[in-house]
């Protein structure tokens, strides 16, 4: 179960608090936060699970951070990130599972990344 929370305010600012043992808060640190900390601005949606987070900005850019052991950040590698990392542009929707991520581009194509042990990537 998640031990952290992220929320987008009406002004598009993204806030995070709770456990950050994998950097899933996106604050640039492994330090947990007991009150909301600003991650950044310009965000429209956020999706998070136990060890990683994805967020969609209002301009359609996709950002991810936290654990990347299975390539779940979608950047083609397995290096984790303590801060939001740009994955790409032209995205419309996001979803995150335990060790995988899904993002739909504005053109309808799908980005699926991460662990596919049970076929959760659809391939």
JSON list of N, CA, C and O in Angstrom, two decimals, residues 1 4 48-49 54 58 69 74 77 82 89 103 109 111 114 119-120:
[
{"chain": "A", "resi": 1, "resn": "UNK", "atom": "N", "xyz": [0.83, -1.19, 0.00]},
{"chain": "A", "resi": 1, "resn": "UNK", "atom": "CA", "xyz": [0.00, 0.00, 0.00]},
{"chain": "A", "resi": 1, "resn": "UNK", "atom": "C", "xyz": [0.87, 1.25, 0.00]},
{"chain": "A", "resi": 1, "resn": "UNK", "atom": "O", "xyz": [1.97, 1.26, 0.53]},
{"chain": "A", "resi": 4, "resn": "UNK", "atom": "N", "xyz": [2.48, 7.37, 0.83]},
{"chain": "A", "resi": 4, "resn": "UNK", "atom": "CA", "xyz": [2.71, 8.75, 0.46]},
{"chain": "A", "resi": 4, "resn": "UNK", "atom": "C", "xyz": [1.52, 9.25, -0.36]},
{"chain": "A", "resi": 4, "resn": "UNK", "atom": "O", "xyz": [0.71, 8.44, -0.83]},
{"chain": "A", "resi": 48, "resn": "UNK", "atom": "N", "xyz": [0.24, 7.71, -8.85]},
{"chain": "A", "resi": 48, "resn": "UNK", "atom": "CA", "xyz": [1.34, 7.18, -8.06]},
{"chain": "A", "resi": 48, "resn": "UNK", "atom": "C", "xyz": [1.00, 5.81, -7.50]},
{"chain": "A", "resi": 48, "resn": "UNK", "atom": "O", "xyz": [-0.17, 5.47, -7.35]},
{"chain": "A", "resi": 49, "resn": "UNK", "atom": "N", "xyz": [2.03, 5.05, -7.23]},
{"chain": "A", "resi": 49, "resn": "UNK", "atom": "CA", "xyz": [1.86, 3.78, -6.57]},
{"chain": "A", "resi": 49, "resn": "UNK", "atom": "C", "xyz": [2.97, 3.66, -5.54]},
{"chain": "A", "resi": 49, "resn": "UNK", "atom": "O", "xyz": [3.58, 4.66, -5.18]},
{"chain": "A", "resi": 54, "resn": "UNK", "atom": "N", "xyz": [4.05, 9.26, -11.72]},
{"chain": "A", "resi": 54, "resn": "UNK", "atom": "CA", "xyz": [4.01, 9.90, -13.04]},
{"chain": "A", "resi": 54, "resn": "UNK", "atom": "C", "xyz": [3.06, 11.08, -12.93]},
{"chain": "A", "resi": 54, "resn": "UNK", "atom": "O", "xyz": [2.07, 11.03, -12.20]},
{"chain": "A", "resi": 58, "resn": "UNK", "atom": "N", "xyz": [0.07, 20.51, -17.85]},
{"chain": "A", "resi": 58, "resn": "UNK", "atom": "CA", "xyz": [-1.00, 21.10, -18.65]},
{"chain": "A", "resi": 58, "resn": "UNK", "atom": "C", "xyz": [-0.61, 21.22, -20.12]},
{"chain": "A", "resi": 58, "resn": "UNK", "atom": "O", "xyz": [-1.48, 21.28, -20.99]},
{"chain": "A", "resi": 69, "resn": "UNK", "atom": "N", "xyz": [13.47, 0.37, -11.17]},
{"chain": "A", "resi": 69, "resn": "UNK", "atom": "CA", "xyz": [14.12, -0.94, -11.24]},
{"chain": "A", "resi": 69, "resn": "UNK", "atom": "C", "xyz": [13.66, -1.78, -12.43]},
{"chain": "A", "resi": 69, "resn": "UNK", "atom": "O", "xyz": [14.43, -2.58, -12.96]},
{"chain": "A", "resi": 74, "resn": "UNK", "atom": "N", "xyz": [9.51, 4.77, -17.78]},
{"chain": "A", "resi": 74, "resn": "UNK", "atom": "CA", "xyz": [9.24, 4.94, -19.21]},
{"chain": "A", "resi": 74, "resn": "UNK", "atom": "C", "xyz": [10.30, 5.70, -19.97]},
{"chain": "A", "resi": 74, "resn": "UNK", "atom": "O", "xyz": [10.07, 6.14, -21.08]},
{"chain": "A", "resi": 77, "resn": "UNK", "atom": "N", "xyz": [15.40, 3.34, -19.51]},
{"chain": "A", "resi": 77, "resn": "UNK", "atom": "CA", "xyz": [16.49, 2.87, -18.67]},
{"chain": "A", "resi": 77, "resn": "UNK", "atom": "C", "xyz": [15.97, 2.30, -17.37]},
{"chain": "A", "resi": 77, "resn": "UNK", "atom": "O", "xyz": [14.77, 2.06, -17.21]},
{"chain": "A", "resi": 82, "resn": "UNK", "atom": "N", "xyz": [15.16, 11.06, -8.24]},
{"chain": "A", "resi": 82, "resn": "UNK", "atom": "CA", "xyz": [14.61, 11.70, -7.04]},
{"chain": "A", "resi": 82, "resn": "UNK", "atom": "C", "xyz": [13.78, 12.94, -7.37]},
{"chain": "A", "resi": 82, "resn": "UNK", "atom": "O", "xyz": [13.09, 13.46, -6.50]},
{"chain": "A", "resi": 89, "resn": "UNK", "atom": "N", "xyz": [6.52, 14.34, -24.67]},
{"chain": "A", "resi": 89, "resn": "UNK", "atom": "CA", "xyz": [5.47, 15.35, -24.85]},
{"chain": "A", "resi": 89, "resn": "UNK", "atom": "C", "xyz": [4.32, 14.76, -25.66]},
{"chain": "A", "resi": 89, "resn": "UNK", "atom": "O", "xyz": [4.45, 13.70, -26.27]},
{"chain": "A", "resi": 103, "resn": "UNK", "atom": "N", "xyz": [0.67, 5.37, -20.35]},
{"chain": "A", "resi": 103, "resn": "UNK", "atom": "CA", "xyz": [0.35, 6.74, -20.72]},
{"chain": "A", "resi": 103, "resn": "UNK", "atom": "C", "xyz": [-0.19, 6.74, -22.14]},
{"chain": "A", "resi": 103, "resn": "UNK", "atom": "O", "xyz": [0.38, 6.10, -23.02]},
{"chain": "A", "resi": 109, "resn": "UNK", "atom": "N", "xyz": [-1.92, 6.67, -29.27]},
{"chain": "A", "resi": 109, "resn": "UNK", "atom": "CA", "xyz": [-0.95, 5.59, -29.06]},
{"chain": "A", "resi": 109, "resn": "UNK", "atom": "C", "xyz": [-0.64, 5.45, -27.57]},
{"chain": "A", "resi": 109, "resn": "UNK", "atom": "O", "xyz": [-0.85, 6.37, -26.79]},
{"chain": "A", "resi": 111, "resn": "UNK", "atom": "N", "xyz": [1.99, 4.34, -24.38]},
{"chain": "A", "resi": 111, "resn": "UNK", "atom": "CA", "xyz": [3.31, 4.04, -23.80]},
{"chain": "A", "resi": 111, "resn": "UNK", "atom": "C", "xyz": [3.05, 3.10, -22.63]},
{"chain": "A", "resi": 111, "resn": "UNK", "atom": "O", "xyz": [2.28, 3.43, -21.72]},
{"chain": "A", "resi": 114, "resn": "UNK", "atom": "N", "xyz": [7.66, -0.97, -17.82]},
{"chain": "A", "resi": 114, "resn": "UNK", "atom": "CA", "xyz": [7.83, -1.59, -16.52]},
{"chain": "A", "resi": 114, "resn": "UNK", "atom": "C", "xyz": [7.70, -3.09, -16.54]},
{"chain": "A", "resi": 114, "resn": "UNK", "atom": "O", "xyz": [7.79, -3.73, -17.59]},
{"chain": "A", "resi": 119, "resn": "UNK", "atom": "N", "xyz": [1.42, -9.77, -17.78]},
{"chain": "A", "resi": 119, "resn": "UNK", "atom": "CA", "xyz": [0.84, -9.21, -19.00]},
{"chain": "A", "resi": 119, "resn": "UNK", "atom": "C", "xyz": [0.23, -7.84, -18.81]},
{"chain": "A", "resi": 119, "resn": "UNK", "atom": "O", "xyz": [-0.54, -7.37, -19.66]},
{"chain": "A", "resi": 120, "resn": "UNK", "atom": "N", "xyz": [0.57, -7.16, -17.71]},
{"chain": "A", "resi": 120, "resn": "UNK", "atom": "CA", "xyz": [-0.06, -5.88, -17.41]},
{"chain": "A", "resi": 120, "resn": "UNK", "atom": "C", "xyz": [0.29, -4.78, -18.40]},
{"chain": "A", "resi": 120, "resn": "UNK", "atom": "O", "xyz": [-0.38, -3.75, -18.44]}
]
